[in-house]
Coordinates of C-alpha atoms in Angstrom, one line a residue:
Chain D
M88 CA -47.1 -63.7 -88.3
S89 CA -44.8 -61.0 -87.0
N90 CA -41.3 -62.3 -86.3
V91 CA -38.5 -60.2 -84.9
L92 CA -34.9 -60.3 -86.0
I93 CA -32.2 -58.8 -83.8
V94 CA -28.7 -58.2 -85.1
G95 CA -26.2 -58.8 -82.3
E96 CA -22.8 -57.2 -82.0
L97 CA -19.4 -58.5 -80.8
K98 CA -16.3 -56.8 -79.6
N99 CA -13.0 -58.6 -79.6
G100 CA -14.8 -61.9 -79.9
E101 CA -17.1 -61.2 -77.0
L102 CA -20.8 -60.7 -77.0
K103 CA -21.7 -57.1 -76.3
K104 CA -24.4 -56.3 -73.6
I105 CA -26.5 -54.4 -76.2
S106 CA -27.0 -57.8 -78.0
K107 CA -28.8 -59.1 -74.9
E108 CA -30.6 -55.9 -74.4
I109 CA -32.2 -56.0 -77.9
T110 CA -32.9 -59.7 -77.7
S111 CA -34.9 -59.0 -74.5
A112 CA -36.6 -56.1 -76.2
G113 CA -37.3 -58.3 -79.3
R114 CA -38.8 -61.0 -77.0
K115 CA -41.3 -58.6 -75.6
I116 CA -42.3 -57.4 -79.0
A117 CA -42.6 -60.9 -80.4
D118 CA -44.7 -62.0 -77.4
A119 CA -47.1 -59.0 -78.1
L120 CA -47.2 -59.8 -81.8
G121 CA -47.3 -63.6 -81.5
G122 CA -44.1 -64.2 -83.3
K123 CA -40.6 -65.7 -82.9
V124 CA -37.3 -64.0 -82.1
T125 CA -34.3 -64.8 -84.3
A126 CA -30.9 -63.4 -83.3
L127 CA -28.3 -62.9 -86.1
L128 CA -24.6 -63.0 -85.2
I129 CA -22.0 -62.3 -87.8
G130 CA -18.3 -63.2 -87.2
S131 CA -16.2 -66.2 -86.6
G132 CA -17.0 -68.7 -83.8
V133 CA -20.2 -66.9 -82.9
E134 CA -22.1 -70.2 -82.3
K135 CA -20.8 -70.2 -78.8
F136 CA -23.1 -67.3 -77.9
A137 CA -26.3 -69.1 -78.8
G138 CA -26.9 -70.1 -75.2
D139 CA -26.4 -66.5 -74.0
L140 CA -29.0 -65.2 -76.4
G141 CA -31.3 -68.2 -75.9
A142 CA -31.4 -67.4 -72.2
V143 CA -32.8 -63.9 -72.8
G144 CA -35.4 -64.9 -75.3
A145 CA -34.0 -65.9 -78.7
D146 CA -35.9 -68.8 -80.3
S147 CA -33.1 -69.3 -82.8
I148 CA -29.7 -68.0 -83.6
V149 CA -28.6 -67.6 -87.2
T150 CA -24.8 -67.5 -87.5
V151 CA -22.9 -66.1 -90.5
N152 CA -19.2 -66.7 -90.8
A153 CA -17.4 -63.5 -91.7
G154 CA -14.1 -61.7 -91.1
D155 CA -13.6 -58.1 -89.9
F156 CA -16.4 -55.6 -89.9
N157 CA -17.1 -53.7 -93.1
A158 CA -20.3 -51.7 -93.4
E159 CA -21.0 -52.6 -97.0
T160 CA -20.5 -56.4 -96.6
W161 CA -22.4 -56.4 -93.3
A162 CA -25.3 -54.6 -94.9
N163 CA -25.4 -57.2 -97.6
L164 CA -25.3 -60.1 -95.1
V165 CA -28.0 -58.5 -92.8
A166 CA -30.2 -57.7 -95.8
G167 CA -29.7 -61.3 -97.1
V168 CA -30.9 -62.8 -93.8
I169 CA -33.9 -60.3 -93.7
Q170 CA -34.9 -61.4 -97.2
D171 CA -34.6 -65.0 -96.2
K172 CA -36.3 -64.9 -92.8
K173 CA -38.8 -62.1 -93.6
P174 CA -39.2 -60.6 -90.2
S175 CA -41.5 -57.7 -89.8
V176 CA -39.4 -56.1 -87.1
V177 CA -35.6 -55.7 -87.0
L178 CA -33.7 -54.4 -84.1
V179 CA -30.1 -53.2 -84.6
P180 CA -27.7 -51.6 -82.0
H181 CA -27.4 -47.8 -82.3
T182 CA -23.6 -48.2 -82.0
S183 CA -20.9 -47.0 -84.4
Q184 CA -21.2 -50.2 -86.3
G185 CA -25.0 -50.2 -86.3
K186 CA -25.0 -46.6 -87.6
D187 CA -22.6 -47.6 -90.3
Y188 CA -24.5 -50.5 -91.9
S189 CA -28.2 -50.0 -90.9
P190 CA -28.9 -47.2 -93.4
R191 CA -27.8 -49.4 -96.3
V192 CA -29.9 -52.3 -95.0
A193 CA -33.0 -50.1 -94.8
V194 CA -32.7 -49.0 -98.4
K195 CA -31.8 -52.5 -99.6
V196 CA -34.9 -54.1 -98.2
G197 CA -37.2 -51.1 -98.7
A198 CA -37.8 -50.6 -95.0
G199 CA -38.6 -47.6 -93.0
I200 CA -36.2 -47.0 -90.1
V201 CA -36.3 -45.1 -86.8
A202 CA -32.9 -44.6 -85.3
D203 CA -31.8 -44.2 -81.7
A204 CA -34.9 -45.6 -80.1
V205 CA -35.0 -45.7 -76.3
G206 CA -38.5 -47.2 -75.9
L207 CA -40.3 -49.9 -77.9
S208 CA -43.9 -50.8 -77.4
V209 CA -46.6 -52.4 -79.5
D210 CA -49.8 -50.7 -80.5
G211 CA -52.3 -52.1 -83.1
G212 CA -49.9 -54.7 -84.3
K213 CA -47.2 -52.2 -84.9
V214 CA -44.1 -51.2 -82.9
V215 CA -44.1 -47.7 -81.6
A216 CA -40.6 -46.4 -81.1
K217 CA -39.8 -43.6 -78.7
K218 CA -36.7 -41.5 -79.2
P219 CA -35.3 -38.4 -77.7
I220 CA -35.3 -35.5 -80.2
Y221 CA -34.1 -31.9 -80.2
S222 CA -31.2 -32.7 -77.9
G223 CA -33.4 -34.5 -75.5
K224 CA -35.7 -31.5 -75.1
A225 CA -38.6 -33.6 -76.5
Y226 CA -39.5 -37.2 -77.1
G227 CA -41.1 -38.5 -80.3
N228 CA -43.2 -41.6 -80.9
F229 CA -43.0 -43.1 -84.3
K230 CA -44.4 -46.1 -86.3
I231 CA -43.1 -47.5 -89.5
T232 CA -45.6 -48.2 -92.2
S233 CA -43.5 -50.5 -94.5
D234 CA -43.6 -54.3 -94.3
V235 CA -40.3 -54.5 -92.6
A236 CA -39.6 -52.0 -89.8
I237 CA -36.1 -51.4 -88.7
F238 CA -35.2 -49.7 -85.4
T239 CA -31.7 -48.9 -84.1
V240 CA -31.8 -49.1 -80.3
R241 CA -29.7 -47.0 -78.0
P242 CA -27.4 -49.0 -75.7
N243 CA -28.5 -49.2 -72.0
S244 CA -32.0 -48.2 -72.9
Q245 CA -33.5 -51.8 -72.7
E246 CA -33.5 -54.1 -69.7
V247 CA -32.0 -57.5 -70.0
V248 CA -34.7 -60.0 -68.9
Q249 CA -33.9 -63.7 -68.4
K250 CA -36.5 -65.6 -70.4
A251 CA -35.6 -68.9 -72.1
G252 CA -36.1 -69.3 -75.8
A253 CA -35.1 -72.5 -77.6
G254 CA -31.8 -71.0 -78.7
A255 CA -31.4 -73.4 -81.6
T256 CA -28.5 -72.5 -84.0
E257 CA -28.5 -72.5 -87.8
A258 CA -25.7 -71.4 -90.1
A259 CA -26.5 -69.2 -93.0
S260 CA -24.3 -67.9 -95.8
P261 CA -25.9 -65.0 -97.6
S262 CA -23.8 -63.2 -100.2
A263 CA -21.4 -60.6 -98.7
G264 CA -20.8 -59.0 -102.1
D265 CA -17.8 -56.8 -102.7
A266 CA -16.9 -53.8 -100.7
K267 CA -16.1 -50.6 -102.5
V268 CA -14.3 -49.3 -99.4
K269 CA -11.1 -51.1 -98.4
I270 CA -9.8 -50.9 -94.9
V271 CA -6.1 -50.1 -95.1
S272 CA -5.2 -50.0 -91.4
S273 CA -6.7 -49.7 -87.9
D274 CA -5.4 -47.9 -84.9
L275 CA -7.4 -48.9 -81.8
S276 CA -4.9 -47.6 -79.2
G277 CA -6.6 -44.3 -78.5
G278 CA -9.9 -45.4 -77.1
N279 CA -11.4 -46.1 -73.8
K280 CA -10.9 -49.4 -72.0
V281 CA -14.7 -49.3 -71.6
Q282 CA -16.7 -48.1 -74.7
L283 CA -18.1 -44.7 -73.8
A284 CA -21.4 -44.8 -75.8
E285 CA -22.3 -48.2 -74.3
A286 CA -20.9 -47.9 -70.8
S287 CA -23.3 -48.3 -67.9
I288 CA -21.2 -46.0 -65.7
I289 CA -19.2 -43.0 -66.9
V290 CA -16.8 -40.9 -64.9
S291 CA -16.4 -37.6 -66.8
G292 CA -14.1 -34.6 -66.4
G293 CA -14.3 -31.0 -67.5
R294 CA -12.4 -27.7 -67.2
G295 CA -12.3 -28.3 -63.4
I296 CA -9.7 -31.1 -63.8
K297 CA -7.2 -28.3 -64.6
G298 CA -4.9 -30.2 -66.9
P299 CA -4.2 -33.5 -68.7
E300 CA -1.9 -34.6 -65.9
N301 CA -4.9 -35.0 -63.6
W302 CA -6.9 -37.7 -65.6
P303 CA -5.4 -40.4 -63.3
V304 CA -7.6 -39.0 -60.5
L305 CA -10.7 -39.8 -62.5
Q306 CA -9.3 -42.9 -64.2
G307 CA -8.7 -44.4 -60.7
L308 CA -12.4 -44.0 -59.9
A309 CA -13.4 -45.3 -63.4
D310 CA -11.2 -48.4 -62.9
V311 CA -12.8 -49.3 -59.5
L312 CA -16.3 -48.9 -61.1
G313 CA -15.5 -50.5 -64.4
A314 CA -16.6 -47.2 -65.9
A315 CA -15.6 -45.4 -69.1
L316 CA -13.8 -42.1 -69.0
G317 CA -15.6 -39.2 -70.5
A318 CA -14.8 -35.5 -71.0
S319 CA -16.5 -32.2 -71.7
R320 CA -15.9 -30.2 -74.8
A321 CA -13.9 -27.7 -72.7
A322 CA -11.4 -30.4 -71.7
V323 CA -11.2 -31.8 -75.3
D324 CA -10.8 -28.4 -76.9
A325 CA -8.0 -27.5 -74.4
G326 CA -6.2 -30.5 -75.8
W327 CA -6.2 -32.4 -72.5
I328 CA -7.8 -35.6 -74.0
S329 CA -8.8 -37.0 -77.4
H330 CA -12.1 -36.2 -79.0
S331 CA -13.1 -39.9 -78.8
H332 CA -13.8 -39.2 -75.1
Q333 CA -16.1 -36.2 -75.6
V334 CA -19.6 -36.3 -74.4
G335 CA -22.1 -33.8 -75.7
Q336 CA -23.4 -32.3 -78.9
T337 CA -20.3 -32.5 -80.9
G338 CA -19.2 -35.7 -79.1
K339 CA -21.0 -38.8 -78.0
T340 CA -24.5 -39.2 -76.8
V341 CA -24.6 -41.4 -73.8
S342 CA -27.3 -42.9 -71.6
P343 CA -25.5 -44.7 -68.7
N344 CA -27.2 -45.7 -65.5
C345 CA -24.8 -43.5 -63.7
Y346 CA -22.9 -40.4 -64.9
I347 CA -20.4 -38.9 -62.6
A348 CA -19.6 -35.3 -63.7
C349 CA -16.4 -34.0 -62.1
G350 CA -15.5 -30.3 -62.6
I351 CA -18.1 -30.0 -65.4
S352 CA -20.2 -26.8 -65.4
G353 CA -22.9 -28.3 -67.6
A354 CA -23.3 -26.2 -70.7
I355 CA -26.4 -27.0 -72.6
Q356 CA -24.4 -28.7 -75.4
H357 CA -23.0 -31.1 -72.7
L358 CA -26.4 -31.7 -71.2
A359 CA -27.6 -32.6 -74.7
G360 CA -25.2 -35.5 -74.7
M361 CA -25.7 -36.9 -71.2
G362 CA -29.1 -35.5 -70.1
S363 CA -30.8 -38.9 -70.5
S364 CA -28.4 -40.6 -68.0
K365 CA -30.5 -42.3 -65.3
Y366 CA -28.6 -41.0 -62.3
I367 CA -26.3 -38.0 -62.5
V368 CA -23.7 -37.2 -59.8
A369 CA -22.2 -33.7 -60.0
I370 CA -19.0 -32.8 -58.2
N371 CA -18.1 -29.1 -58.7
K372 CA -16.8 -26.3 -56.6
D373 CA -19.3 -23.8 -58.0
G374 CA -22.6 -24.5 -56.3
D375 CA -24.4 -22.4 -59.0
A376 CA -23.1 -24.5 -61.9
P377 CA -26.0 -25.6 -64.3
I378 CA -25.0 -29.2 -63.9
F379 CA -26.6 -29.2 -60.4
K380 CA -30.0 -28.5 -62.1
V381 CA -29.9 -32.0 -63.6
A382 CA -27.9 -33.8 -60.9
T383 CA -29.6 -36.5 -58.8
Y384 CA -26.8 -36.1 -56.3
G385 CA -24.8 -32.9 -56.0
V386 CA -21.6 -32.3 -54.2
V387 CA -20.4 -28.8 -53.9
G388 CA -16.7 -29.4 -53.3
D389 CA -13.2 -29.8 -54.7
L390 CA -13.0 -32.8 -57.0
F391 CA -9.4 -33.4 -56.1
E392 CA -10.5 -34.2 -52.5
V393 CA -13.9 -35.8 -53.2
V394 CA -13.0 -38.1 -56.1
P395 CA -10.1 -39.8 -54.4
A396 CA -12.2 -40.2 -51.2
L397 CA -15.0 -41.7 -53.4
T398 CA -12.5 -44.1 -55.0
D399 CA -11.3 -45.3 -51.6
E400 CA -14.9 -45.7 -50.3
F401 CA -15.9 -47.7 -53.4
K402 CA -12.7 -49.9 -53.1
K403 CA -13.8 -50.7 -49.6
V404 CA -17.4 -51.7 -50.4
L405 CA -16.7 -53.3 -53.8
G406 CA -13.7 -55.2 -52.4
Chain R
M178 CA -15.6 -32.3 -109.5
K179 CA -19.3 -31.9 -108.5
I180 CA -19.7 -31.8 -104.7
I181 CA -23.1 -31.8 -103.0
V182 CA -23.2 -30.7 -99.4
L183 CA -26.2 -31.4 -97.3
V184 CA -27.4 -28.6 -95.1
K185 CA -30.0 -29.4 -92.5
Q186 CA -31.7 -26.6 -90.7
V187 CA -32.3 -27.3 -87.0
P188 CA -33.4 -25.4 -83.9
D189 CA -30.4 -23.8 -82.1
T190 CA -29.3 -25.9 -79.1
E191 CA -30.1 -23.1 -76.8
T192 CA -33.7 -22.7 -78.1
N193 CA -36.5 -23.6 -75.8
I194 CA -38.6 -26.4 -77.5
K195 CA -42.3 -26.4 -77.0
V196 CA -43.9 -29.7 -77.9
G197 CA -47.1 -29.7 -80.0
D198 CA -49.2 -32.8 -80.9
K199 CA -47.2 -34.0 -83.9
S200 CA -44.5 -31.4 -84.3
I201 CA -42.9 -28.7 -82.3
N202 CA -44.2 -25.1 -82.0
E203 CA -41.9 -23.2 -84.3
A204 CA -42.8 -19.8 -82.8
G205 CA -39.7 -18.1 -81.4
I206 CA -37.3 -20.8 -82.6
K207 CA -33.8 -19.6 -83.8
W208 CA -32.8 -21.8 -86.7
I209 CA -29.2 -22.8 -87.4
I210 CA -27.3 -25.1 -89.7
S211 CA -26.8 -28.4 -87.9
P212 CA -23.2 -28.1 -86.5
Y213 CA -21.9 -31.3 -88.2
D214 CA -23.2 -30.0 -91.6
E215 CA -20.9 -27.0 -91.1
F216 CA -17.9 -29.4 -91.2
A217 CA -19.4 -30.8 -94.4
I218 CA -19.8 -27.4 -96.1
E219 CA -16.2 -26.5 -95.1
E220 CA -14.9 -29.8 -96.5
G221 CA -16.8 -29.3 -99.7
L222 CA -15.3 -25.9 -100.2
R223 CA -11.8 -27.2 -99.4
L224 CA -12.2 -30.0 -101.9
R225 CA -13.3 -27.6 -104.6
E226 CA -10.5 -25.1 -103.8
K227 CA -8.0 -28.0 -104.3
N228 CA -9.6 -29.9 -107.1
G229 CA -11.8 -27.5 -108.9
G230 CA -15.5 -28.0 -109.7
E231 CA -18.5 -26.7 -107.9
V232 CA -20.2 -27.0 -104.5
I233 CA -24.0 -27.3 -104.5
A234 CA -25.6 -26.8 -101.1
V235 CA -28.9 -28.7 -100.7
S236 CA -31.4 -28.2 -98.0
L237 CA -34.8 -29.9 -97.6
G238 CA -37.7 -28.1 -95.9
P239 CA -40.0 -25.1 -96.0
D240 CA -39.0 -21.7 -97.2
R241 CA -37.2 -20.9 -93.9
V242 CA -34.4 -23.2 -95.0
Q243 CA -33.4 -20.6 -97.6
E244 CA -31.8 -18.7 -94.8
S245 CA -29.4 -21.6 -94.1
L246 CA -28.7 -21.9 -97.9
R247 CA -27.8 -18.2 -98.0
Q248 CA -25.3 -18.9 -95.2
A249 CA -23.8 -21.7 -97.3
Y250 CA -23.6 -19.2 -100.2
A251 CA -21.9 -16.7 -97.9
M252 CA -19.3 -19.4 -96.9
G253 CA -18.6 -20.0 -100.6
A254 CA -21.1 -22.4 -102.2
D255 CA -21.5 -22.1 -105.9
R256 CA -25.2 -23.1 -106.1
A257 CA -28.0 -23.5 -103.6
V258 CA -31.0 -25.8 -104.0
Q259 CA -34.0 -26.0 -101.8
I260 CA -36.0 -29.3 -101.9
K261 CA -39.3 -27.6 -101.0
V262 CA -41.2 -29.8 -98.6
D263 CA -43.7 -27.8 -96.5
N264 CA -44.9 -30.6 -94.3
Y265 CA -41.4 -31.5 -93.2
V266 CA -41.0 -34.4 -90.9
P267 CA -37.3 -34.2 -89.8
F268 CA -37.2 -37.8 -88.8
D269 CA -38.2 -39.4 -92.1
T270 CA -34.7 -40.3 -93.2
V271 CA -35.7 -42.8 -95.9
L272 CA -37.9 -40.2 -97.7
T273 CA -35.2 -37.5 -97.3
A274 CA -32.5 -39.7 -98.6
E275 CA -34.5 -40.8 -101.6
L276 CA -35.2 -37.2 -102.6
I277 CA -31.5 -36.3 -102.2
A278 CA -30.3 -39.4 -104.1
N279 CA -32.6 -38.6 -107.0
F280 CA -31.3 -35.0 -107.0
A281 CA -27.7 -36.2 -106.8
K282 CA -28.3 -38.7 -109.6
A283 CA -29.6 -36.0 -111.9
E284 CA -26.6 -33.8 -111.1
N285 CA -24.2 -36.7 -111.6
A286 CA -22.5 -35.8 -108.4
D287 CA -19.0 -37.1 -107.6
I288 CA -19.1 -36.4 -103.8
I289 CA -22.0 -36.1 -101.4
I290 CA -21.0 -34.9 -98.0
G291 CA -23.1 -34.2 -94.9
G292 CA -22.7 -34.2 -91.1
R293 CA -22.4 -37.4 -89.2
Q294 CA -25.8 -36.7 -87.7
S295 CA -28.2 -33.8 -87.3
I296 CA -28.7 -32.5 -83.8
D297 CA -32.5 -32.6 -83.9
S298 CA -32.9 -36.3 -84.7
D299 CA -29.4 -37.9 -84.1
S300 CA -30.3 -40.6 -86.6
S301 CA -27.0 -40.9 -88.6
Q302 CA -28.9 -42.3 -91.5
V303 CA -29.4 -39.9 -94.5
V304 CA -26.0 -39.7 -96.1
I305 CA -25.4 -43.4 -96.0
Q306 CA -28.9 -44.1 -97.3
V307 CA -28.2 -41.7 -100.2
A308 CA -25.0 -43.7 -100.9
E309 CA -27.0 -47.0 -101.0
G310 CA -29.7 -45.4 -103.2
L311 CA -27.0 -44.4 -105.7
G312 CA -25.1 -47.6 -105.3
I313 CA -21.9 -45.8 -104.4
A314 CA -19.3 -46.1 -101.6
H315 CA -19.6 -44.3 -98.3
I316 CA -17.2 -43.3 -95.5
S317 CA -18.8 -42.4 -92.2
F318 CA -17.4 -40.4 -89.3
A319 CA -14.5 -39.0 -91.5
V320 CA -11.9 -37.1 -89.5
S321 CA -9.6 -36.6 -92.5
L322 CA -10.1 -36.8 -96.2
E323 CA -7.8 -36.7 -99.2
I324 CA -9.0 -36.9 -102.8
S325 CA -6.7 -36.9 -105.8
G326 CA -8.0 -37.7 -109.2
T327 CA -10.7 -40.3 -108.5
S328 CA -8.9 -41.9 -105.6
V329 CA -10.2 -41.3 -102.1
K330 CA -8.3 -41.8 -98.8
A331 CA -9.8 -41.1 -95.5
T332 CA -9.4 -41.6 -91.8
K333 CA -12.6 -42.5 -90.0
E334 CA -13.5 -42.8 -86.4
V335 CA -14.4 -46.3 -85.3
E336 CA -15.2 -47.8 -81.9
G337 CA -12.0 -47.5 -79.9
G338 CA -9.9 -45.6 -82.4
T339 CA -9.5 -44.8 -86.1
Q340 CA -9.2 -46.6 -89.4
V341 CA -7.6 -45.5 -92.6
V342 CA -9.8 -46.5 -95.6
E343 CA -9.5 -46.1 -99.4
T344 CA -12.1 -46.1 -102.2
S345 CA -12.7 -44.2 -105.4
L346 CA -15.2 -41.6 -106.6
P347 CA -18.1 -41.3 -106.4
V348 CA -18.4 -41.4 -102.7
A349 CA -20.6 -40.2 -99.9
I350 CA -19.0 -38.9 -96.7
T351 CA -20.2 -38.1 -93.2
A352 CA -18.2 -35.4 -91.4
Q353 CA -17.1 -35.9 -87.8
K354 CA -15.7 -33.2 -85.5
G355 CA -12.0 -32.9 -86.2
L356 CA -12.3 -33.0 -90.0
N357 CA -11.7 -29.3 -90.2
E358 CA -12.6 -25.9 -88.7
P359 CA -15.5 -24.3 -90.5
R360 CA -14.9 -20.8 -91.8
Y361 CA -17.1 -17.9 -90.8
P362 CA -18.8 -16.1 -93.7
N363 CA -17.5 -12.6 -94.1
L364 CA -19.6 -9.5 -94.5
K365 CA -19.0 -9.2 -98.2
G366 CA -20.0 -12.9 -98.6
L367 CA -23.1 -12.3 -96.6
M368 CA -24.1 -9.3 -98.7
A369 CA -23.5 -11.1 -101.9
A370 CA -25.4 -14.2 -100.8
K371 CA -28.6 -12.1 -100.4
K372 CA -28.7 -11.6 -104.2
K373 CA -27.9 -15.1 -105.3
P374 CA -30.6 -17.3 -106.7
I375 CA -31.9 -20.3 -104.9
E376 CA -33.1 -23.1 -107.1
T377 CA -36.2 -25.0 -106.0
K378 CA -37.1 -28.6 -106.5
T379 CA -40.3 -30.2 -105.4
P380 CA -40.8 -33.9 -104.4
A381 CA -42.7 -34.3 -107.7
D382 CA -39.5 -33.2 -109.6
L383 CA -37.6 -35.9 -107.6
G384 CA -39.7 -39.0 -108.1
N385 CA -42.3 -38.3 -105.3
P386 CA -41.1 -41.0 -102.9
A387 CA -43.4 -42.2 -100.2
S388 CA -42.9 -41.8 -96.5
K389 CA -42.5 -44.9 -94.5
I390 CA -42.7 -43.2 -91.1
E391 CA -45.8 -42.2 -89.2
V392 CA -45.5 -39.7 -86.4
V393 CA -47.7 -41.0 -83.5
G394 CA -47.0 -38.0 -81.3
L395 CA -44.5 -35.8 -79.5
E396 CA -44.2 -35.4 -75.8
P397 CA -42.1 -33.5 -73.3
P398 CA -39.1 -35.4 -71.9
P399 CA -39.8 -37.6 -68.9
P400 CA -39.4 -35.9 -65.6
R401 CA -36.0 -36.3 -64.0
I402 CA -35.5 -38.1 -60.7
P403 CA -35.6 -35.2 -58.3
G404 CA -32.1 -34.2 -57.2
R405 CA -30.6 -33.0 -54.0
K406 CA -27.3 -31.5 -52.9
L407 CA -25.5 -33.6 -50.3
E408 CA -24.2 -32.0 -47.0
A409 CA -21.1 -33.3 -45.3
A410 CA -18.2 -32.1 -43.2
D411 CA -15.4 -33.3 -45.4
A412 CA -14.6 -35.3 -48.6
K413 CA -14.8 -38.6 -46.7
G414 CA -18.3 -37.7 -45.5
Y415 CA -19.4 -36.9 -49.1
A416 CA -17.9 -40.1 -50.3
E417 CA -19.7 -42.2 -47.7
Q418 CA -23.0 -40.5 -48.5
L419 CA -22.5 -40.9 -52.3
V420 CA -21.6 -44.6 -52.1
K421 CA -24.6 -45.2 -49.9
A422 CA -27.0 -43.3 -52.2
L423 CA -25.7 -44.9 -55.4
R424 CA -25.8 -48.4 -53.9
E425 CA -28.8 -48.4 -51.7
E426 CA -31.1 -45.7 -53.1
A427 CA -30.3 -45.7 -56.8
K428 CA -29.0 -49.2 -56.8
V429 CA -26.8 -48.5 -59.9
I430 CA -23.4 -49.5 -58.5

């Protein structure tokens, strides 16, 4: 029997879309392997999401009552559930939390791990994970040979498919252990309204926005689209916006459905971070800018005219 | 204070990658230290300058990684160690971490520091796996770090902002951009680095851990949806076309 465990993720008490994405992906794998899908949710009051995950293929939901995220205790809790449920495949979000606890889980349960998978298929009873490598200039396919195989999955890479599972809930209380790292304080004021690495639409600005006073032009469009605000290294290094907005090699890797690059020339380090976006819109005065080589739709024009017009047009059609 | 810095050698971002069956064609590749590991080396050097002790640069791979170790020497590392693996699979994080953890255990290291991820695999796994292997604390995505005595205080990037965290040595750290500005090696340092010894360890010296990853194959990236430049008389015209294209053709908004 080859059962799949997915580890969901919450933000501010809400279920993240990635949780549904990996549940759907887990369902497909379980169907191919003839197994069940268990979704694990850690937090308080998480039982209420059982229906949401049942609707996209979870046969059962294991809930673990816990306080704020801490990588060490989360790793203990996830490993405890793996040891109890003995899945052969575990899917974890490739998010900042997932990246923080998944390495410890892999070592604790003696599992191999492939991180940042964008494709999951089954071949010969084993999952084959596809991941972009070398800054997206190649893709690798990997299998894991240990009894438990862990994959961290890139947000937006998996489709959410409605497919009813039983969705039965069960509470578990594995040992959280003690954390060696204590969280003293948190400052969550500097971030995006919409999380950059998981956003399905990103409006991003570069040197062409000319100064920090002009972000509202892009934020206006982002707000209409429910998009995250991104930036190129040039804009971050100029001090126009914080590093948490940076997309690219020394920033975040993103794979949105739509990436709207405004005044971004498209240096190779930037393309390394956003090249796997499904659709790319480039708005730039310089028609020879490298960004146009990867853009699905290119507009050679002044972003200060085109972006507000685009905001108005979207306001009209999106009501 | 014994500080191990992890130095991964990766193809330069600008290098053209030619995909072979199970690995890339290395002919013509320019190799560099993964940019996040440069932050790690710099932080290791600063910690030593403040607290004393030694910085040991460790790199895993075939003999070409010695070039990156010499760069770490030129920046100021005290020792350089190559974990000599000729058939190097840069995606096998569990194997890599086990080798490094066994090395760190033998050295009785106080601090292990590496980049938040390497730019060839983007896995963000090795340093934290080393921490787990050693049973020590880890702090990921560090943007500031203060160590005095055995107490460790750091600011780490988290989703939506930052957190201040505290722990005590030994600790493993992953370096995020913002932690520092890596120094450039000077000419004198580069010349001196040429003569310094590079210690070699083999997997057999480090417990011979088994791989848990099988490379099925590599392939070129999927073809992009063909693009086109839009033509319009004014901004409003562009906006109308874009909205139509994104809603009716791409169906993404």
